[in-house]
Amino acid sequence: MSSGNKVYDVIVVGAGVEGSATAYHLARYGKQTLLLEQFPLPHSRGSSHGLSRSTRKAYGAQDFYTKMMFEAYKLTADLEKECGEELFANCGVLSVSGKGRNFVKETIRCLERFNVPHEKFNVARQRVMYPQLSFEDEHEFVLDHSGGVLRADKMLGAFQDQFKKSGGIIKDGEPMIDLYAGSIVSIKTNKTIYKAKSVVLALGPWAAKFLPRIGVNIPLQPMKITVLYWKEKNGSTYDVSKFPCIFVEGATGQNDIYGVPSYEYPGLVKICLHHGPDIDADNRDGVDNEWVIKTMKYMVSKHFPTLEQEPSVVETCIYTNTPDHNFVIDTHPSWKNVVIAAGFSGHGFKLSPVVGKIASQLATGQKPEYELTPFRIDRFFKNKL
Ligand SMILES: Cc1cc2nc3c(=O)[nH]c(=O)nc-3n(C[C@H](O)[C@H](O)[C@H](O)COP(=O)(O)OP(=O)(O)OC[C@H]3O[C@@H](n4cnc5c(N)ncnc54)[C@H](O)[C@@H]3O)c2cc1C
């Protein structure tokens, strides 16, 4: 069983947002590209499903992300034009920090460094601007006007549609079972063997299981995230036309919470804990998340008192965390034609247009214009040698 003598320029394994964005760039560069996905598309088993993600330019003290974000906005706008659909709603992102916390201060410094329009204010002003929120006196706020909501499902679909329009081939329901490295890489699936000059592995949470099999033992930890939608008791003050995305640092002591205004399910606001139980990607549903729901019920009643205190919709998604929460975008330590894009640590959607560009450049021997040190595999082993 083999797909004959055909040798693709690149095979991308994993049709989540990072793999789909990579395939999109490759096909646009005229590379013969195959995108392989283990599940029938679309599916909701990984990290890229759902209707919304938040986006923003500020990235605290990590300027390397902010630099990438400027291009991410441009590439997202290009994709919007290509697919003819709105992918971004510019409602802003409101960041909130309590006493002794630094996120808002770092965000303000970042927005100032990059001249991004923003507004900083205290709790008295918050009570006027957003009376539907409730925070104690010592909280600080910054509204990043550049931020907003990405229509995640539309964006993922747009990458895949534009990829196919540029001549790319998608094979879904076809898991990669093995990879044989060499100057030509062979990918064995449940149906056949495909060959390519190079391969990009964008496996999401399954990277934690597959990469050790090809000698890449990086610390990747999948985490179950419970996605909760809450109904407003009266009115529509959380509508995307009136309310921004929100991020509350340390709302539960150690953990942050985030929210997306009512945009996807009419009348429902998404507010979630940025944390959850560690899991195996193939065994996410049986893992207890009652404590997450209980914590969020308390947080919603405390900070979002005009919302009902029982979630109306409960969904599941997965983060794949690295210890420093930075991505992995690198080539295999021994095989330069095997590119790894993994560990997006719960913040990779907004950057996917740029991640895809970088991964496609690494796969085709081009030098990306970004400094990739924060994303290298060897950072995990530096102190251990
Ligand atoms: C609840 C939630 C909220 C988030 N909010 C934000 C946000 O507001 N802003 C933001 O920027 N980011 C956010 N993120 C993070 C972002 O969604 C992820 O970083 C991103 O989707 C990761 O995409 P991925 O392609 O790496 O993984 P995935 O989407 O999981 O894709 C990997 C794909 O590889 C496939 N695959 C795996 N193994 C194989 C194999 N052997 N053969 C074939 N196919 C295989 C899988 O089936 C899957 O489709 C959020 C994530 C979650 C879960």
Coordinates of C-alpha atoms and ligand atoms in Angstrom, one line a residue:
M1 CA 0.0 0.0 0.0
S2 CA 1.5 3.2 -1.2
S3 CA 0.3 6.4 -3.0
G4 CA 2.7 5.5 -5.9
N5 CA 5.7 7.5 -6.8
K6 CA 4.3 10.9 -6.1
V7 CA 6.5 13.1 -3.9
Y8 CA 4.8 16.2 -2.4
D9 CA 6.8 19.3 -1.7
V10 CA 5.4 19.3 1.8
I11 CA 3.0 17.2 3.9
V12 CA 1.3 19.0 6.8
V13 CA 0.0 16.7 9.5
G14 CA -2.9 18.1 11.6
A15 CA -5.6 20.4 10.2
G16 CA -6.1 22.5 13.3
V17 CA -5.6 26.2 12.9
E18 CA -1.7 26.0 12.9
G19 CA -1.5 23.2 10.3
S20 CA -4.2 24.7 8.2
A21 CA -2.5 28.1 8.2
T22 CA 0.8 26.5 7.3
A23 CA -0.8 24.6 4.4
Y24 CA -2.5 27.8 3.2
H25 CA 0.9 29.6 3.0
L26 CA 2.6 26.7 1.3
A27 CA -0.1 26.4 -1.4
R28 CA 0.1 30.1 -2.0
Y29 CA 3.9 29.8 -2.5
G30 CA 3.0 27.2 -5.2
K31 CA 4.2 24.2 -3.2
Q32 CA 2.5 20.9 -3.8
T33 CA 1.0 20.3 -0.4
L34 CA -1.0 17.6 1.3
L35 CA -2.8 18.3 4.5
L36 CA -3.6 15.2 6.6
E37 CA -6.1 15.1 9.4
Q38 CA -6.9 12.1 11.6
F39 CA -10.6 13.0 12.1
P40 CA -13.3 13.8 9.6
L41 CA -13.5 17.6 9.2
P42 CA -14.8 19.7 10.9
H43 CA -14.3 18.2 14.3
S44 CA -14.3 19.4 17.9
R45 CA -11.7 17.0 19.5
G46 CA -8.7 19.3 19.5
S47 CA -8.0 23.0 20.2
S48 CA -9.2 25.0 17.1
H49 CA -12.9 24.4 17.1
G50 CA -15.6 26.8 18.4
L51 CA -16.9 30.1 17.1
S52 CA -14.6 32.6 18.7
R53 CA -11.2 33.5 20.0
S54 CA -9.9 36.8 21.3
T55 CA -7.1 38.7 19.7
R56 CA -5.0 41.7 20.8
K57 CA -1.7 43.4 20.0
A58 CA -0.4 43.7 23.6
Y59 CA 1.6 40.8 25.0
G60 CA 2.9 42.1 28.3
A61 CA 6.7 42.1 28.3
Q62 CA 7.0 39.7 25.4
D63 CA 7.6 42.1 22.5
F64 CA 8.5 39.2 20.2
Y65 CA 4.8 38.2 20.2
T66 CA 3.6 41.8 19.7
K67 CA 5.9 42.2 16.6
M68 CA 4.3 39.0 15.2
M69 CA 0.8 40.3 16.1
F70 CA 1.2 43.3 13.7
E71 CA 1.6 40.9 10.8
A72 CA -1.1 38.6 12.2
Y73 CA -3.6 41.5 11.9
K74 CA -2.5 42.1 8.3
L75 CA -2.6 38.5 7.3
T76 CA -6.0 38.1 8.9
A77 CA -7.3 41.1 6.9
D78 CA -5.9 39.5 3.7
L79 CA -7.7 36.3 4.5
E80 CA -10.9 38.2 5.1
K81 CA -10.6 39.7 1.6
E82 CA -9.9 36.4 0.0
C83 CA -12.8 34.6 1.6
G84 CA -15.2 37.5 1.5
E85 CA -16.3 37.1 5.1
E86 CA -15.8 39.1 8.3
L87 CA -13.3 37.2 10.5
F88 CA -12.6 40.0 13.1
A89 CA -14.9 42.2 15.2
N90 CA -12.9 45.1 16.7
C91 CA -14.6 45.4 20.1
G92 CA -11.3 45.9 22.1
V93 CA -9.8 43.9 24.9
L94 CA -10.2 45.0 28.5
S95 CA -7.5 43.7 30.9
V96 CA -8.1 43.8 34.7
S97 CA -5.5 43.3 37.5
G98 CA -6.0 43.2 41.2
K99 CA -3.7 44.6 43.9
G100 CA 0.0 43.5 43.6
R101 CA -0.5 42.1 40.1
N102 CA 1.5 43.2 37.0
F103 CA -0.5 42.2 33.9
V104 CA -2.2 45.6 33.4
K105 CA 1.0 47.6 34.1
E106 CA 2.9 45.4 31.6
T107 CA 0.2 45.6 29.1
I108 CA 0.1 49.4 29.3
R109 CA 3.9 49.6 28.9
C110 CA 3.7 47.3 25.8
L111 CA 0.9 49.4 24.3
E112 CA 2.9 52.5 24.9
R113 CA 6.1 51.0 23.4
F114 CA 4.2 50.0 20.2
N115 CA 1.9 53.1 20.0
V116 CA -1.3 51.1 20.1
P117 CA -4.3 53.2 21.1
H118 CA -5.5 52.4 24.6
E119 CA -7.3 53.8 27.7
K120 CA -6.2 53.1 31.2
F121 CA -8.6 53.7 34.1
N122 CA -9.5 53.0 37.7
V123 CA -12.5 51.3 39.3
A124 CA -14.5 54.5 39.6
R125 CA -14.4 54.9 35.8
Q126 CA -15.0 51.2 35.2
R127 CA -18.2 51.5 37.2
V128 CA -19.4 54.2 34.7
M129 CA -18.1 52.6 31.5
Y130 CA -19.0 49.0 32.4
P131 CA -21.6 49.0 35.2
Q132 CA -22.4 45.3 34.5
L133 CA -19.0 44.4 36.1
S134 CA -18.1 44.4 39.7
F135 CA -14.5 44.8 41.0
E136 CA -13.1 46.0 44.3
D137 CA -11.4 49.4 44.6
E138 CA -7.8 48.4 44.1
H139 CA -8.3 47.0 40.6
E140 CA -6.6 48.5 37.5
F141 CA -7.9 48.5 34.0
V142 CA -6.7 49.0 30.4
L143 CA -8.7 48.9 27.3
D144 CA -6.7 47.9 24.2
H145 CA -8.6 49.3 21.3
S146 CA -6.8 47.1 18.8
G147 CA -8.2 43.9 20.2
G148 CA -11.4 42.0 19.5
V149 CA -13.0 38.7 18.5
L150 CA -11.9 36.4 15.8
R151 CA -14.5 34.2 14.3
A152 CA -12.6 31.0 14.9
D153 CA -14.6 28.5 12.9
K154 CA -14.8 30.8 9.9
M155 CA -11.1 31.5 10.0
L156 CA -10.2 27.9 10.2
G157 CA -12.5 27.1 7.3
A158 CA -11.1 30.0 5.3
F159 CA -7.5 28.7 5.6
Q160 CA -8.7 25.3 4.4
D161 CA -10.9 26.7 1.6
Q162 CA -8.2 29.0 0.3
F163 CA -5.6 26.2 0.6
K164 CA -7.8 24.0 -1.7
K165 CA -8.4 26.9 -4.1
S166 CA -4.6 27.2 -4.4
G167 CA -4.4 23.6 -5.4
G168 CA -3.8 22.0 -2.0
I169 CA -5.2 18.6 -1.1
I170 CA -6.9 17.7 2.2
K171 CA -7.3 14.1 3.3
D172 CA -9.3 13.8 6.5
G173 CA -10.3 10.8 8.5
E174 CA -6.7 9.6 7.8
P175 CA -4.4 9.5 10.9
M176 CA -0.7 9.4 10.5
I177 CA 0.5 6.2 12.1
D178 CA 4.2 6.5 11.5
L179 CA 6.9 8.8 10.1
Y180 CA 10.1 7.6 8.4
A181 CA 12.7 10.3 8.1
G182 CA 15.2 10.7 5.2
S183 CA 15.9 13.1 2.4
I184 CA 12.4 12.1 1.4
V185 CA 10.0 11.7 4.4
S186 CA 7.4 8.9 4.3
I187 CA 4.2 9.2 6.3
K188 CA 2.3 6.0 6.9
T189 CA -1.5 6.5 7.5
N190 CA -4.2 3.9 8.1
K191 CA -4.7 3.8 4.3
T192 CA -1.4 4.3 2.5
I193 CA 2.1 5.8 2.6
Y194 CA 2.7 9.3 1.3
K195 CA 6.1 10.9 0.5
A196 CA 7.3 14.5 0.7
K197 CA 10.5 16.5 0.6
S198 CA 9.5 17.9 4.0
V199 CA 6.9 17.5 6.7
V200 CA 5.3 19.9 9.2
L201 CA 3.8 18.2 12.3
A202 CA 1.1 20.4 13.8
L203 CA -0.5 17.8 16.0
G204 CA -2.0 20.0 18.7
P205 CA -2.4 18.0 22.0
W206 CA -1.5 14.8 20.2
A207 CA 2.1 16.1 19.8
A208 CA 2.6 15.1 23.4
K209 CA 2.1 11.5 22.4
F210 CA 3.7 11.4 19.0
L211 CA 6.8 13.5 19.3
P212 CA 8.6 11.1 21.8
R213 CA 8.2 8.4 19.2
I214 CA 10.5 10.4 16.9
G215 CA 13.0 11.2 19.6
V216 CA 11.6 14.7 20.6
N217 CA 10.9 14.6 24.3
I218 CA 9.7 18.1 25.0
P219 CA 7.5 18.8 28.0
L220 CA 4.1 19.3 26.5
Q221 CA 1.0 19.0 28.8
P222 CA -2.5 18.9 27.4
M223 CA -5.1 20.6 29.7
K224 CA -8.9 20.3 29.5
I225 CA -10.5 23.7 29.2
T226 CA -14.2 24.0 30.0
V227 CA -15.8 26.5 27.8
L228 CA -18.8 28.1 29.5
Y229 CA -21.5 30.4 28.1
W230 CA -23.6 32.5 30.5
K231 CA -26.9 34.2 29.8
E232 CA -27.6 37.9 30.6
K233 CA -30.5 38.2 33.1
N234 CA -31.9 41.3 31.4
G235 CA -30.9 43.3 28.4
S236 CA -28.0 43.0 26.0
T237 CA -25.2 45.0 27.7
Y238 CA -22.7 42.3 26.7
D239 CA -23.3 42.5 23.0
V240 CA -20.1 42.7 20.9
S241 CA -21.2 46.2 19.8
K242 CA -21.0 47.4 23.4
F243 CA -18.6 45.2 25.4
P244 CA -15.0 44.1 24.8
C245 CA -13.2 40.8 25.3
I246 CA -12.1 40.7 28.9
F247 CA -9.1 39.2 30.7
V248 CA -8.9 39.2 34.5
E249 CA -5.5 38.4 36.0
G250 CA -5.5 36.2 39.0
A251 CA -9.2 36.4 39.5
T252 CA -9.2 33.1 41.4
G253 CA -6.0 33.7 43.3
Q254 CA -3.6 31.8 41.0
N255 CA -5.7 31.5 37.9
D256 CA -6.9 34.0 35.3
I257 CA -10.3 34.2 33.7
Y258 CA -11.2 35.5 30.3
G259 CA -14.4 36.3 28.4
V260 CA -15.7 37.0 24.9
P261 CA -18.8 39.3 24.5
S262 CA -22.0 38.0 23.1
Y263 CA -21.3 37.4 19.4
E264 CA -21.6 33.7 18.5
Y265 CA -24.6 32.3 20.5
P266 CA -27.1 35.2 20.7
G267 CA -27.5 36.6 24.2
L268 CA -24.7 34.3 25.7
V269 CA -21.4 35.6 27.0
K270 CA -18.4 33.3 27.0
I271 CA -16.5 33.4 30.4
C272 CA -14.0 30.7 31.2
L273 CA -11.2 29.7 33.6
H274 CA -7.8 29.8 31.9
H275 CA -6.9 26.6 33.6
G276 CA -8.2 23.0 34.1
P277 CA -7.2 19.4 34.7
D278 CA -4.2 17.8 32.9
I279 CA -5.4 15.2 30.5
D280 CA -4.4 12.8 27.7
A281 CA -5.8 14.1 24.4
D282 CA -7.6 10.8 23.7
N283 CA -9.2 10.7 27.1
R284 CA -10.5 14.2 27.8
D285 CA -14.2 13.6 28.4
G286 CA -14.1 11.4 31.4
V287 CA -11.9 13.8 33.3
D288 CA -13.6 15.6 36.2
N289 CA -14.1 19.4 35.6
E290 CA -16.8 20.0 38.3
W291 CA -14.3 22.1 40.3
V292 CA -13.8 24.4 37.2
I293 CA -17.6 24.9 36.8
K294 CA -18.0 25.5 40.6
T295 CA -15.1 28.0 40.6
M296 CA -16.6 29.8 37.6
K297 CA -20.1 30.0 39.1
Y298 CA -18.5 31.8 42.0
M299 CA -16.4 34.1 39.8
V300 CA -19.4 35.0 37.6
S301 CA -21.6 35.8 40.6
K302 CA -18.7 38.0 42.0
H303 CA -17.5 39.9 38.9
F304 CA -20.4 39.6 36.4
P305 CA -23.5 39.9 38.6
T306 CA -25.9 40.7 35.8
L307 CA -25.3 37.2 34.3
E308 CA -27.3 34.1 35.3
Q309 CA -25.2 32.0 37.7
E310 CA -25.7 28.7 35.9
P311 CA -23.9 28.3 32.6
S312 CA -26.3 27.8 29.6
V313 CA -23.8 26.0 27.4
V314 CA -20.8 23.8 28.4
E315 CA -18.2 22.8 25.8
T316 CA -14.7 21.4 25.9
C317 CA -11.4 22.4 24.3
I318 CA -7.8 21.6 24.9
Y319 CA -4.7 23.7 25.6
T320 CA -1.3 22.2 25.0
N321 CA 1.0 23.9 27.5
T322 CA 4.8 24.2 27.6
P323 CA 6.5 25.1 30.9
D324 CA 7.2 28.7 29.8
H325 CA 3.9 29.0 27.8
N326 CA 5.9 29.9 24.7
F327 CA 5.3 28.0 21.4
V328 CA 7.5 25.4 19.8
I329 CA 8.3 26.3 16.2
D330 CA 11.4 24.5 15.1
T331 CA 12.9 21.8 13.1
H332 CA 13.5 18.3 14.5
P333 CA 17.0 18.2 16.2
S334 CA 18.3 15.7 13.7
W335 CA 16.1 16.1 10.6
K336 CA 15.9 19.6 9.2
N337 CA 13.1 18.6 6.8
V338 CA 10.7 17.7 9.7
V339 CA 9.2 20.9 11.2
I340 CA 7.4 20.9 14.6
A341 CA 4.7 23.4 15.5
A342 CA 3.4 22.6 18.9
G343 CA 2.7 23.8 22.5
F344 CA 0.5 26.8 21.7
S345 CA -0.3 27.0 25.4
G346 CA -3.8 28.5 25.0
H347 CA -2.8 31.6 23.0
G348 CA -2.0 30.3 19.5
F349 CA -5.1 31.2 17.5
K350 CA -4.5 34.9 17.0
L351 CA -1.0 34.2 15.8
S352 CA -1.8 31.3 13.5
P353 CA -1.4 33.3 10.3
V354 CA 2.2 34.2 11.3
V355 CA 2.9 30.7 12.8
G356 CA 1.8 29.2 9.5
K357 CA 4.0 31.5 7.5
I358 CA 7.0 30.7 9.7
A359 CA 6.4 26.9 9.6
S360 CA 6.0 27.0 5.8
Q361 CA 9.3 28.9 5.5
L362 CA 11.1 26.4 7.7
A363 CA 9.7 23.6 5.6
T364 CA 10.9 25.1 2.4
G365 CA 14.4 26.2 3.5
Q366 CA 13.6 29.9 3.7
K367 CA 14.7 32.0 6.6
P368 CA 11.8 33.5 8.6
E369 CA 12.2 37.2 9.4
Y370 CA 11.4 36.6 13.1
E371 CA 13.8 35.8 15.9
L372 CA 12.9 32.2 16.7
T373 CA 15.0 31.7 19.9
P374 CA 11.9 31.8 22.2
F375 CA 10.4 28.9 20.2
R376 CA 13.3 26.6 19.9
I377 CA 13.2 23.0 21.1
D378 CA 16.7 23.2 22.8
R379 CA 15.5 25.8 25.3
F380 CA 14.0 23.0 27.4
F381 CA 17.4 21.2 27.7
K382 CA 19.8 24.2 28.1
N383 CA 20.2 23.9 31.8
K384 CA 20.3 20.1 31.8
L385 CA 23.4 19.6 29.6
Ligands
LIG1 C1 -11.1 27.1 25.2 C2 -10.0 27.7 24.4 C3 -9.9 29.1 24.2 C4 -8.8 29.7 23.5 N1 -8.8 31.0 23.4 C5 -7.8 31.6 22.7 C6 -7.9 33.0 22.4 O1 -8.8 33.7 22.9 N2 -6.9 33.5 21.6 C7 -5.9 32.7 21.1 O2 -5.0 33.3 20.4 N3 -5.9 31.4 21.3 C8 -6.8 30.8 22.1 N4 -6.8 29.5 22.3 C9 -5.7 28.7 21.8 C10 -5.8 28.2 20.3 O3 -7.1 27.9 20.0 C11 -4.8 27.1 20.1 O4 -3.5 27.5 20.5 C12 -4.8 26.6 18.7 O5 -6.1 26.3 18.3 C13 -3.9 25.4 18.6 O6 -4.1 24.8 17.3 P1 -3.3 23.5 16.8 O7 -3.4 23.5 15.4 O8 -1.9 23.5 17.4 O9 -4.0 22.3 17.5 P2 -5.4 21.5 17.1 O10 -6.5 22.4 16.8 O11 -5.6 20.5 18.2 O12 -5.0 20.8 15.8 C14 -4.2 19.6 15.7 C15 -4.8 18.7 14.7 O13 -3.9 17.7 14.5 C16 -4.7 16.5 14.3 N5 -3.8 15.3 14.5 C17 -3.2 15.0 15.6 N6 -2.5 13.9 15.5 C18 -2.7 13.5 14.2 C19 -2.2 12.4 13.4 N7 -1.4 11.4 14.0 N8 -2.6 12.2 12.2 C20 -3.4 13.2 11.6 N9 -3.9 14.3 12.3 C21 -3.5 14.4 13.6 C22 -5.8 16.7 15.3 O14 -6.8 15.8 15.1 C23 -6.1 18.1 15.2 O15 -7.1 18.4 14.2 C24 -7.8 28.8 23.0 C25 -7.9 27.4 23.1 C26 -8.9 26.9 23.8 C27 -9.0 25.4 24.0

